Coordinates of C-alpha atoms and ligand atoms in Angstrom, one line a residue:
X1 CA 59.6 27.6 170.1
X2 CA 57.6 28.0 167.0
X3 CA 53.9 28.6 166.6
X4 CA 53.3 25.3 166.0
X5 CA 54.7 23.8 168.8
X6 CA 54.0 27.1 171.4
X7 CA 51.1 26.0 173.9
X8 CA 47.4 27.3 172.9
X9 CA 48.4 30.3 175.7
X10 CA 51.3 31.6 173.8
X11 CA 49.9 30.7 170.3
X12 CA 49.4 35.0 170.1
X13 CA 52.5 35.8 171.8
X14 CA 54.1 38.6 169.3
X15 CA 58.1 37.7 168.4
X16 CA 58.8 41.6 167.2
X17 CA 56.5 43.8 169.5
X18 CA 56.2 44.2 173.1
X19 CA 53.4 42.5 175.1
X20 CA 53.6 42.6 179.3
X21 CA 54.5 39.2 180.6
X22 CA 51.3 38.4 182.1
X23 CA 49.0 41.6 182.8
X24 CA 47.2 44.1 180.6
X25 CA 48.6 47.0 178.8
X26 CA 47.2 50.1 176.8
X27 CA 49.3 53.4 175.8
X28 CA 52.7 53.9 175.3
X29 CA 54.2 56.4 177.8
X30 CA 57.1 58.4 178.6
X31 CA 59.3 57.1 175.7
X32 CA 62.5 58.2 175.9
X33 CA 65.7 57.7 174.4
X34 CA 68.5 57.9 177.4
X35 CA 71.8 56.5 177.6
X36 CA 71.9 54.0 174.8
X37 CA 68.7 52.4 175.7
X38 CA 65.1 52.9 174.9
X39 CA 62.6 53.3 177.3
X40 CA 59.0 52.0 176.8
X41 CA 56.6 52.8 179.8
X42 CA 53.4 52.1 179.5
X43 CA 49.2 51.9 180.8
X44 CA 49.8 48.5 183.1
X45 CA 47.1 47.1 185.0
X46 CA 49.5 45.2 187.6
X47 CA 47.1 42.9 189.5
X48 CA 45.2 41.3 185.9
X49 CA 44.9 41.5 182.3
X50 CA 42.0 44.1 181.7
X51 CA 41.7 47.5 182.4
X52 CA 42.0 48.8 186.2
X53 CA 45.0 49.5 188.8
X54 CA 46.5 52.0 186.2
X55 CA 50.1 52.3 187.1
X56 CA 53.1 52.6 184.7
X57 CA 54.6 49.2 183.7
X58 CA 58.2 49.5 182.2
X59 CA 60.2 47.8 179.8
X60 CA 63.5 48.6 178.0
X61 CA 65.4 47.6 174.5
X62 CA 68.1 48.7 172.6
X63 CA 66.8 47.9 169.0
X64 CA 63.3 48.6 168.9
X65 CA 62.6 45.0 168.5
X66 CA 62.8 42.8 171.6
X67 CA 62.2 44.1 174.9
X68 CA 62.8 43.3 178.3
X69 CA 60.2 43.8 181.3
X70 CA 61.3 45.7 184.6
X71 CA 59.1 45.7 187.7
X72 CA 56.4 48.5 187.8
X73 CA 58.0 51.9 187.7
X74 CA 55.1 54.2 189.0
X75 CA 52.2 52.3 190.9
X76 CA 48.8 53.9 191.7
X77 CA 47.8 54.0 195.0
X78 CA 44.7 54.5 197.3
X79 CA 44.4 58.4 196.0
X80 CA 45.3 58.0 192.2
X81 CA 45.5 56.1 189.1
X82 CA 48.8 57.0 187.0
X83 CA 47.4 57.8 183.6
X84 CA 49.2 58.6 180.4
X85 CA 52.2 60.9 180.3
X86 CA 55.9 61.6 179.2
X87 CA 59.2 61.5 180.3
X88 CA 62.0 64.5 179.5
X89 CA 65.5 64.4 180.5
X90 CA 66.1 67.6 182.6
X91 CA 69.7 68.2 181.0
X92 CA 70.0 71.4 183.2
X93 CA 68.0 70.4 186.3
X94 CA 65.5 73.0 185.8
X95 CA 63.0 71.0 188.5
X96 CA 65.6 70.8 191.1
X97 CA 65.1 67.0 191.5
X98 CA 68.3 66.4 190.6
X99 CA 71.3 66.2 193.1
X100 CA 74.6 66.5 192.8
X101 CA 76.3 66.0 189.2
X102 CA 73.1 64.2 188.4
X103 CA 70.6 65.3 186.6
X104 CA 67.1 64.0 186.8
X105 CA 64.3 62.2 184.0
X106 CA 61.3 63.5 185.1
X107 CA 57.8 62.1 184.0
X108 CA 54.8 64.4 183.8
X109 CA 51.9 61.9 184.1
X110 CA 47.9 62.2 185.2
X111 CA 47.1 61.9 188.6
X112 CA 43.3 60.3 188.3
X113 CA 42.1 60.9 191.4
X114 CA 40.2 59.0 193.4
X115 CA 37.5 59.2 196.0
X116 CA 38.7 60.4 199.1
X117 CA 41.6 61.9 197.9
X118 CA 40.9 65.2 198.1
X119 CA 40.6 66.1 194.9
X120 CA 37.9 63.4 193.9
X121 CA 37.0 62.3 190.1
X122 CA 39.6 65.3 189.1
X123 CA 42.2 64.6 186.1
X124 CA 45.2 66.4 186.9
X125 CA 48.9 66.5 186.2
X126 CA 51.5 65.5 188.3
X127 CA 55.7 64.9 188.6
X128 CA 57.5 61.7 189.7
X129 CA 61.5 62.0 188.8
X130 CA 64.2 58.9 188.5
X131 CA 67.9 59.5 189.5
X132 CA 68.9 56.1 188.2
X133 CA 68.2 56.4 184.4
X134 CA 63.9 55.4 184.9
X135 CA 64.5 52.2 186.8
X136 CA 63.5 53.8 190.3
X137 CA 60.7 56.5 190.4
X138 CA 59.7 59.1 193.4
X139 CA 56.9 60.9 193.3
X140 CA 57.6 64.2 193.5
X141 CA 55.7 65.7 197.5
X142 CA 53.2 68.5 196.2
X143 CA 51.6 67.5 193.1
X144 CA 49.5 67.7 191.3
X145 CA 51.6 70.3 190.2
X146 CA 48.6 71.5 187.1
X147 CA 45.1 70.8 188.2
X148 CA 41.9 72.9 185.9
X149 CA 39.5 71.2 188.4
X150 CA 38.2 69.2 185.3
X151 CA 37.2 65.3 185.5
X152 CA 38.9 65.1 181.9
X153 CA 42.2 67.2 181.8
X154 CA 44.6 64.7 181.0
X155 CA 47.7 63.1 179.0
X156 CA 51.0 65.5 179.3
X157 CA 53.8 65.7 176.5
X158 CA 56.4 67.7 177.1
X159 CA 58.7 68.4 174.8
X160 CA 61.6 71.6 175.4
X161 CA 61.3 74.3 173.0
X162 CA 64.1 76.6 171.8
X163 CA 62.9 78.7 169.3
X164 CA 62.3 82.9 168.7
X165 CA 59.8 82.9 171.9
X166 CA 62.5 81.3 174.5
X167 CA 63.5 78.3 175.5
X168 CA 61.0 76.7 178.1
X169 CA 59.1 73.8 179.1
X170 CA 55.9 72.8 176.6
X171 CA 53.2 70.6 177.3
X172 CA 50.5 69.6 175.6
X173 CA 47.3 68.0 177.2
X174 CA 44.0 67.6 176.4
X175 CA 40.9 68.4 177.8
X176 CA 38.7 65.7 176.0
X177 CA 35.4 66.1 176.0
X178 CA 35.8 69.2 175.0
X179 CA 38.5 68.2 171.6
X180 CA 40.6 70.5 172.8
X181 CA 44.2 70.5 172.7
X182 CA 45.6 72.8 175.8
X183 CA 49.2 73.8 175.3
X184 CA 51.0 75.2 178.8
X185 CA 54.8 76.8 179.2
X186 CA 57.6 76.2 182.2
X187 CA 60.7 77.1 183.2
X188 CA 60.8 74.4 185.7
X189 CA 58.5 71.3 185.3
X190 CA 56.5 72.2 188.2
X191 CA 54.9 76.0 188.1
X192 CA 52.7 76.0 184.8
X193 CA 51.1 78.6 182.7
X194 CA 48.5 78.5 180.2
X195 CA 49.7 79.4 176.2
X196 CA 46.6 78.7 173.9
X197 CA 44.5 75.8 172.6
X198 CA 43.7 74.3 169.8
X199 CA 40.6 72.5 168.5
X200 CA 37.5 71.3 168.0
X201 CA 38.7 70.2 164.3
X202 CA 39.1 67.8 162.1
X203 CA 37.6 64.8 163.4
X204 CA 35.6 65.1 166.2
X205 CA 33.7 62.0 166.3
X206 CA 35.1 60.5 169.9
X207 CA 37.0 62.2 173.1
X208 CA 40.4 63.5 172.2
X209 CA 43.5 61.8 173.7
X210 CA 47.1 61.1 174.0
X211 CA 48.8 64.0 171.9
X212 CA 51.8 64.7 170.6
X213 CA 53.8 68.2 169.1
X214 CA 57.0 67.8 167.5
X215 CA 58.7 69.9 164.0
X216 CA 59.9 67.7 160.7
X217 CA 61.5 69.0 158.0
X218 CA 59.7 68.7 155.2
X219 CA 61.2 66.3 152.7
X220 CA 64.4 66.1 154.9
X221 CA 65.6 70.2 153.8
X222 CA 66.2 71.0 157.6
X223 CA 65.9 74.7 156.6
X224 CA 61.6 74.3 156.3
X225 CA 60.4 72.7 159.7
X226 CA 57.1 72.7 160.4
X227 CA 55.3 71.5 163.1
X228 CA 53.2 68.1 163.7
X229 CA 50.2 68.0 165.8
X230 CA 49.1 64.6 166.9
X231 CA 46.0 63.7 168.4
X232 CA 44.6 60.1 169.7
X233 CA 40.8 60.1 169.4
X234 CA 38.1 57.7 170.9
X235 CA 35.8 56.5 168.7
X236 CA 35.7 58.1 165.8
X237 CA 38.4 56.4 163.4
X238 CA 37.9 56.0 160.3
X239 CA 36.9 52.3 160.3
X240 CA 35.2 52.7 163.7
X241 CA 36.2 53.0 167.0
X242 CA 40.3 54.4 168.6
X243 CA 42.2 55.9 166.3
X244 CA 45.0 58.8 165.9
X245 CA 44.3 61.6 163.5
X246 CA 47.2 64.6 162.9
X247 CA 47.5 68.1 161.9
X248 CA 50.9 69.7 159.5
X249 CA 51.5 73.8 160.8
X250 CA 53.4 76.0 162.8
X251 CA 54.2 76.4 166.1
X252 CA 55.4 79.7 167.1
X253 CA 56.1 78.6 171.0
X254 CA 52.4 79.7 171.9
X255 CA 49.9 78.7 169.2
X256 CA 50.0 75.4 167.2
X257 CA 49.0 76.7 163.8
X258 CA 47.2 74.1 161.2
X259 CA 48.1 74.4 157.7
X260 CA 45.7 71.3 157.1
X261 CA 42.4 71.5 159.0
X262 CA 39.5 70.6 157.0
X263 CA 36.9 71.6 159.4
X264 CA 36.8 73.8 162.4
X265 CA 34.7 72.8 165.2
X266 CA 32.6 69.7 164.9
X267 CA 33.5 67.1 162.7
X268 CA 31.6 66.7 159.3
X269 CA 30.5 63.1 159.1
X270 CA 31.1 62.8 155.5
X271 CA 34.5 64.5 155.5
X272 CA 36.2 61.3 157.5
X273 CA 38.1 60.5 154.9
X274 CA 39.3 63.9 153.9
X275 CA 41.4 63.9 157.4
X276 CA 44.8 63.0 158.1
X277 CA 45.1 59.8 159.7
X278 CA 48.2 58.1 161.3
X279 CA 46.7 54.7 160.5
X280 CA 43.8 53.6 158.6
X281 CA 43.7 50.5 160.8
X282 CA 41.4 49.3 163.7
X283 CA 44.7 48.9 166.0
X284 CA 46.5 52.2 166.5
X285 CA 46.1 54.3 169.3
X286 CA 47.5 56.1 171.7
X287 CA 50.2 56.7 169.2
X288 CA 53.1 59.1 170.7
X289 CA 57.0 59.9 170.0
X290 CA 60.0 59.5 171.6
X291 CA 62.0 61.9 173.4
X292 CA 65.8 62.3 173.0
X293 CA 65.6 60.2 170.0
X294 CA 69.0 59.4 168.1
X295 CA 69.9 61.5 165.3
X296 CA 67.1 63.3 165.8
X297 CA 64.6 61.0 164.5
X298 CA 60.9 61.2 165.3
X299 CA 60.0 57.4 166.4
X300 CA 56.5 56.3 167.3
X301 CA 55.0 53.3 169.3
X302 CA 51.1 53.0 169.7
X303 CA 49.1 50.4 171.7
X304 CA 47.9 47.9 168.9
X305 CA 44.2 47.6 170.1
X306 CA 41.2 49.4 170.0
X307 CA 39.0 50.2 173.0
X308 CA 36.0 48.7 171.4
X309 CA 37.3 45.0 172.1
X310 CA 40.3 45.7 173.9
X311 CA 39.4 44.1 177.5
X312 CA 38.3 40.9 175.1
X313 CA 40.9 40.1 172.5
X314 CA 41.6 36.1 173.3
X315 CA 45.1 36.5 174.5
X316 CA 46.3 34.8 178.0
X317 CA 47.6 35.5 180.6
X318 CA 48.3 39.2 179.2
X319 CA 46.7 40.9 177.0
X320 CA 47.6 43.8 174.6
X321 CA 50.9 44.3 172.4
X322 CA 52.3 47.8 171.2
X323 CA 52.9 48.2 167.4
X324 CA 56.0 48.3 165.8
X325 CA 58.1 51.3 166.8
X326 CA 57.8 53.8 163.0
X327 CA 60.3 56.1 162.0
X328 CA 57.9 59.6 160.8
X329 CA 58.7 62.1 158.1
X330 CA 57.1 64.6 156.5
X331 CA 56.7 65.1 152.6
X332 CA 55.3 67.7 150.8
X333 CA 53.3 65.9 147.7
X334 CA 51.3 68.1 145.2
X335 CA 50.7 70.8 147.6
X336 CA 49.5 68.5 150.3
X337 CA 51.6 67.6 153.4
X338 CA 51.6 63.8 155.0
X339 CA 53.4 62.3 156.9
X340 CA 55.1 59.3 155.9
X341 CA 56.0 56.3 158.1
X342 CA 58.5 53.5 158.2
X343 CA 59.3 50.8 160.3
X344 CA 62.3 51.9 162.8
X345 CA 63.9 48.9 164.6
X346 CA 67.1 47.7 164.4
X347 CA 66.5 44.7 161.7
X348 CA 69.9 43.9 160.9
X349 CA 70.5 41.3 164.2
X350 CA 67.5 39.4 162.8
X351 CA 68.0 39.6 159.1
X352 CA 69.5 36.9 156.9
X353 CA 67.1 34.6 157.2
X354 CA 65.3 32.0 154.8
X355 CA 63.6 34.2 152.2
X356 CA 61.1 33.6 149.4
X357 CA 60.9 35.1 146.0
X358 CA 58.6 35.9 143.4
X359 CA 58.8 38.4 139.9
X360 CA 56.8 39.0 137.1
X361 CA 53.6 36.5 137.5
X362 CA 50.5 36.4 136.3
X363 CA 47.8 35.7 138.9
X364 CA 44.9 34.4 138.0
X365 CA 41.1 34.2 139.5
X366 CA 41.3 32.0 142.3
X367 CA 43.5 31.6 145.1
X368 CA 47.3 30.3 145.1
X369 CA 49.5 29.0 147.8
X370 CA 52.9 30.0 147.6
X371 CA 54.8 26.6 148.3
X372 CA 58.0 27.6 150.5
X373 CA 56.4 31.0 151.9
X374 CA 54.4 29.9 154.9
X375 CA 55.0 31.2 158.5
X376 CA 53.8 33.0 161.2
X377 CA 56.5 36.2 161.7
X378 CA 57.4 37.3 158.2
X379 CA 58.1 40.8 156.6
X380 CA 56.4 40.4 152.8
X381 CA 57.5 43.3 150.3
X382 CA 55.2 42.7 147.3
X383 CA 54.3 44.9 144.1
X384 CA 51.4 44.0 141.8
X385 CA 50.3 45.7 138.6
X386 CA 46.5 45.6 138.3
X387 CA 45.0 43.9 135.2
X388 CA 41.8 42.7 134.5
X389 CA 41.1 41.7 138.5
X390 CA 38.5 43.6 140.5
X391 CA 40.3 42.6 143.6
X392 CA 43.7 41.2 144.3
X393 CA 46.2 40.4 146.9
X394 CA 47.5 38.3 149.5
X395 CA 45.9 36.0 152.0
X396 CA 48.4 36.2 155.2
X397 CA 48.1 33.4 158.1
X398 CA 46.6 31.4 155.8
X399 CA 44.8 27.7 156.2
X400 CA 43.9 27.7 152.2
X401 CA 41.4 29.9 151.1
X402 CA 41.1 31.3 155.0
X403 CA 42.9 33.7 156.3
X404 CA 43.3 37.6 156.5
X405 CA 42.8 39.1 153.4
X406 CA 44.9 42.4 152.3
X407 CA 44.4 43.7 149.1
X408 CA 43.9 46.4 146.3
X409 CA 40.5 47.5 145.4
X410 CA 42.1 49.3 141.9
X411 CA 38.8 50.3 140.6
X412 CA 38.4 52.5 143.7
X413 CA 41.8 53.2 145.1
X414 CA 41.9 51.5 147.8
X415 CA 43.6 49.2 150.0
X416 CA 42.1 46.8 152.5
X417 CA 42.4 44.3 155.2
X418 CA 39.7 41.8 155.9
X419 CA 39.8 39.6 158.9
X420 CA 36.5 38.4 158.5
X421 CA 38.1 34.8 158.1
X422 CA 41.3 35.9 160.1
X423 CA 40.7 32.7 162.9
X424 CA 39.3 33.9 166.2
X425 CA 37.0 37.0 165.8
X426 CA 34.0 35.9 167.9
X427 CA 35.0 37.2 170.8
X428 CA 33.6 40.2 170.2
X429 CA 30.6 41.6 167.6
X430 CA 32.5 44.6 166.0
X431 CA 36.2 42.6 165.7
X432 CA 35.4 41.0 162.3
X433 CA 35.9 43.6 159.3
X434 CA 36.6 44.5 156.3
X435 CA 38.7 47.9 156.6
X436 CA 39.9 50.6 153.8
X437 CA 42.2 53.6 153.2
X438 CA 42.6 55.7 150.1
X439 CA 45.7 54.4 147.8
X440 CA 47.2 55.9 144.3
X441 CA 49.4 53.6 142.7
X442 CA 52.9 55.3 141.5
X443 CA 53.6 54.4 137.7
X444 CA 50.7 52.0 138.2
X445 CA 52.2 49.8 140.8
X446 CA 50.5 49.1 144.1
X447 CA 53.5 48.2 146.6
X448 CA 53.1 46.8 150.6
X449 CA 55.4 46.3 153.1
X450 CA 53.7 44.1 155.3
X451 CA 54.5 42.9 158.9
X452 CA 53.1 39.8 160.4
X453 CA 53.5 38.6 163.9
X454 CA 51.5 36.2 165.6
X455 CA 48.5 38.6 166.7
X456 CA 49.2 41.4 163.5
X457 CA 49.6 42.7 160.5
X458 CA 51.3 46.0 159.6
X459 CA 50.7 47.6 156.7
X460 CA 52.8 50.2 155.0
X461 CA 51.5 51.0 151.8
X462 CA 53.6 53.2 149.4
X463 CA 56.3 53.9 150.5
X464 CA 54.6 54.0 153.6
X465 CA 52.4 57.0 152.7
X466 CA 49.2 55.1 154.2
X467 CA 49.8 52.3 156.8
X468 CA 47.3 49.6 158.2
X469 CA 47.6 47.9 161.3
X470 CA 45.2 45.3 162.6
X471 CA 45.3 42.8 165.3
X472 CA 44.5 39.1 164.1
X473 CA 44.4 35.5 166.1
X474 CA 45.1 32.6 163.8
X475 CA 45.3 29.3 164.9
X476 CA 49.4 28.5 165.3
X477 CA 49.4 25.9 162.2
X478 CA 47.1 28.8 159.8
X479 CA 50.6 29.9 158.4
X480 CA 50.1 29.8 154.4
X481 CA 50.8 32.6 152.4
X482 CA 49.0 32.9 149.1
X483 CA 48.0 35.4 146.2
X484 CA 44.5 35.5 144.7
X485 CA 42.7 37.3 142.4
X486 CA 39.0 38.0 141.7
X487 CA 37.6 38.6 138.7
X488 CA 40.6 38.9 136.2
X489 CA 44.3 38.5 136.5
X490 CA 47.0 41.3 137.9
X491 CA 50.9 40.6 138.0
X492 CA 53.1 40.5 140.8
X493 CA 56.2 42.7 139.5
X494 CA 58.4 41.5 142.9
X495 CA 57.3 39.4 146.0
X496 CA 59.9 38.4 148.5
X497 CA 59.3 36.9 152.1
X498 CA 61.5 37.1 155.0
X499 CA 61.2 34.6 158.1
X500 CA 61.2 36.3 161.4
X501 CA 60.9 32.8 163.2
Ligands
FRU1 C1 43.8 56.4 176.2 C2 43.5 56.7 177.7 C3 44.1 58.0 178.1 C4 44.3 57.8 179.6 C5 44.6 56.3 179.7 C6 44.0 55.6 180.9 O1 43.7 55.1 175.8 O2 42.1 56.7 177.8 O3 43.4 59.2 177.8 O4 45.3 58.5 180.2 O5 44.1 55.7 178.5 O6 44.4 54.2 180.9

């Protein structure tokens, strides 16, 4: 069914990311990598398509691209809700759940507890294991298994570390009003003891969530790993509101060191842009990695929303997608280290089909349609050369003129995406914007990768050094693609389109 013809229901129903069938989602969890398939759990609200009832939905694929739903695999219940957490595959059956010849996944999740409970209004973490590769989940008969008595201790990743200090259990957790990262060791998934912590740095602006600690090598020499630091934070961004900031270092198996903190304790409010971001864009949070990834790869999902709108975003009957899964690396680039992202999926079963293509044109002031280009699921690769233009760019899910806007700013390095005109932004007062990150151009040329899928577009800019991702909700026949230009021409050096659908 095309946009055209889907019913006004579907109109936003994403073709390349997941969205739940019919109920809310928020962040990613537990994803793991486990025999030949990939394992997407995630914040489900059950019973309705806002937030509430937290439980963990589940949903499986084997190319990153299309999913398919399974019933609930951990529900809350009359003492908890089932907050964020992670998965591992207990190779060795350090936790005992396993029996026999098999050995157990085990997620590490937060109980929120509820009243009457026993542990009322307390955030703490807790086991459930599967014995059928994460279709069937028990939760495990003594949790919480690491409480700190605190209403805000929350969000597990646990990751196995092998390295000069052992080879034990890690997990890192926040406590979030406090922007602290708290990092604990175990040699069995269910006895617990503190290492360090890290924070308040960097951007301090909203409650710290959701993070993440993996190595890279740095520009692919696995000889010079360092370590990655990830950490979700609510608001604060820096274009307002959710957002995932990150830290380059060392990790010694106790202390997370930063190489790249700006500034220690509470944020600077004029140093936001000076911080490592993981996307520039409203619609990125929660972001977190795979475990067990093929060929060791570091792969990422976030939830593509932001909590400022998220219970309101015009979608029906669910509500919420995740963002395309991104394949992270690290680079070391004039003494600085970033991370750079890519898009991971499996492309090649949906390649092949129709594509546009542009080189070496002038555009000029005004806007122009690109006859043969429209559609509603596309990947665009474009490169422009500024000229005389102030502004230039493209103008994606187009009706004319309308539509969402993402260009160059050359005059002050920057990219942008406006949604301003981007079709259905009323819902809410803060969903209309015009957002920015900082972009150099390489031997002058700006170039985007962009995705666009029904309720999105994904930016990777250069190479996929800065990336933009921002929900939009276009009426199923805005599907023009065109370039403009304001005040003075620039050239497209390539432009080529490729139809998803
Ligand atoms: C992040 C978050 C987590 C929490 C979960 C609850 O979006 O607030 O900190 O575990 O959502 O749904």
């Amino acid at each position: 069914m095309t946009a055209a013809t889907a019913t006004t229901a579907e109109t936003f129903r994403p073709a390349l990311h997941f969205a739940a069938r019919n109920t809310w989602l928020n962040d990613p969890n537990g994803l793991i990598f486990h025999s030949g398939v990939y394992h997407l759990y995630y914040q489900n609200n059950p019973l309705g398509n806002v937030w509430g009832n937290m439980s963990w939905g589940h949903a499986t694929s084997t190319d990153l691209l299309t999913w398919t739903e399974h019933p609930v695999a951990i529900a809350c219940d009359e003492n908890e809700d089932i907050f964020s957490g992670s998965i591992v595959f207990d190779r060795e059956n350090t936790s005992g759940f396993g029996t026999g010849s098999v050995a157990p996944l085990v997620a590490i999740y937060t109980s929120a507890f509820k009243p009457g409970s026993g542990h009322d209004g307390v955030q703490a973490q807790s086991l459930a294991y599967s014995l059928d590769g994460g279709y069937s989940w028990t939760k495990h008969t003594d949790n919480p298994v690491l409480s700190r008595g605190s209403a805000e201790f929350r969000d597990p990743k646990v990751i196995r570390y092998d390295g000069d200090a052992g080879s034990y259990w890690v997990m890192v957790a926040v406590e979030a009003t406090d922007f602290q990262v708290v990092l604990y060791k175990s040699q069995d998934l269910r006895n617990w003891e503190l290492l360090s912590t890290f924070g308040p740095a960097n951007a301090t602006g909203g409650v710290w969530e959701c993070p993440d600690l993996f190595p890279l090598p740095v520009d692919g020499d696995p000889e010079n790993l360092m370590w990655v630091l990830t950490i979700n934070l609510n608001p604060g961004g820096p274009n307002n509101g959710s957002a995932g900031q990150y830290f380059v270092g060392d990790f010694d198996g106790i202390t997370f060191t930063s190489a790249t903190t700006v500034t220690e304790g509470q944020q600077d409010p004029d140093r936001l842009g000076d911080y490592q971001w993981l996307d520039w864009g409203r619609d990125y949070y929660a972001a977190v990695s795979f475990s067990d990834a093929p060929h060791n790869r570091r792969l990422m999902i976030a939830w593509m929303n932001n909590w400022e709108y998220a219970n309101h975003i015009p979608t029906t009957p669910w509500r919420s997608p995740m963002s395309l899964a991104r394949e992270i690396s690290l680079r070391s680039s004039d003494g600085n280290l970033c991370l750079v992202q890519q898009p991971a999926g499996d492309w090649s079963a949906l390649a092949g089909q129709e594509s546009y293509c542009l080189s070496e044109t002038t555009i000029h002031e005004g806007v122009l349609v690109l006859a043969g280009a429209a559609g509603t699921v596309q990947r665009i690769d474009v490169s422009f050369t500024p000229g005389s233009a102030e502004v230039f760019g493209l103008i994606l899910r187009g009706d004319g003129a309308k539509g969402t806007r993402v260009g160059i700013l050359p005059g002050e390095g920057k990219l942008f995406v406006d949604r301003r005109e981007s079709g259905q932004t009323d819902f809410h007062g803060s969903f209309p914007s015009i957002d920015t990150a900082p972009v150099h151009p390489t031997d002058m040329a700006y170039s985007l990768t962009i995705f666009v899928d029904r309720c999105s577009v994904e930016v990777f800019a250069q190479g996929g050094q800065v990336t933009m991702t921002e929900l939009i909700f276009p009426t199923g026949t805005s599907t023009d693609l065109s370039v403009y230009a304001v005040g003075g021409t620039a050239t497209i050096h390539s432009l080529q389109v490729t139809q998803f659908a």
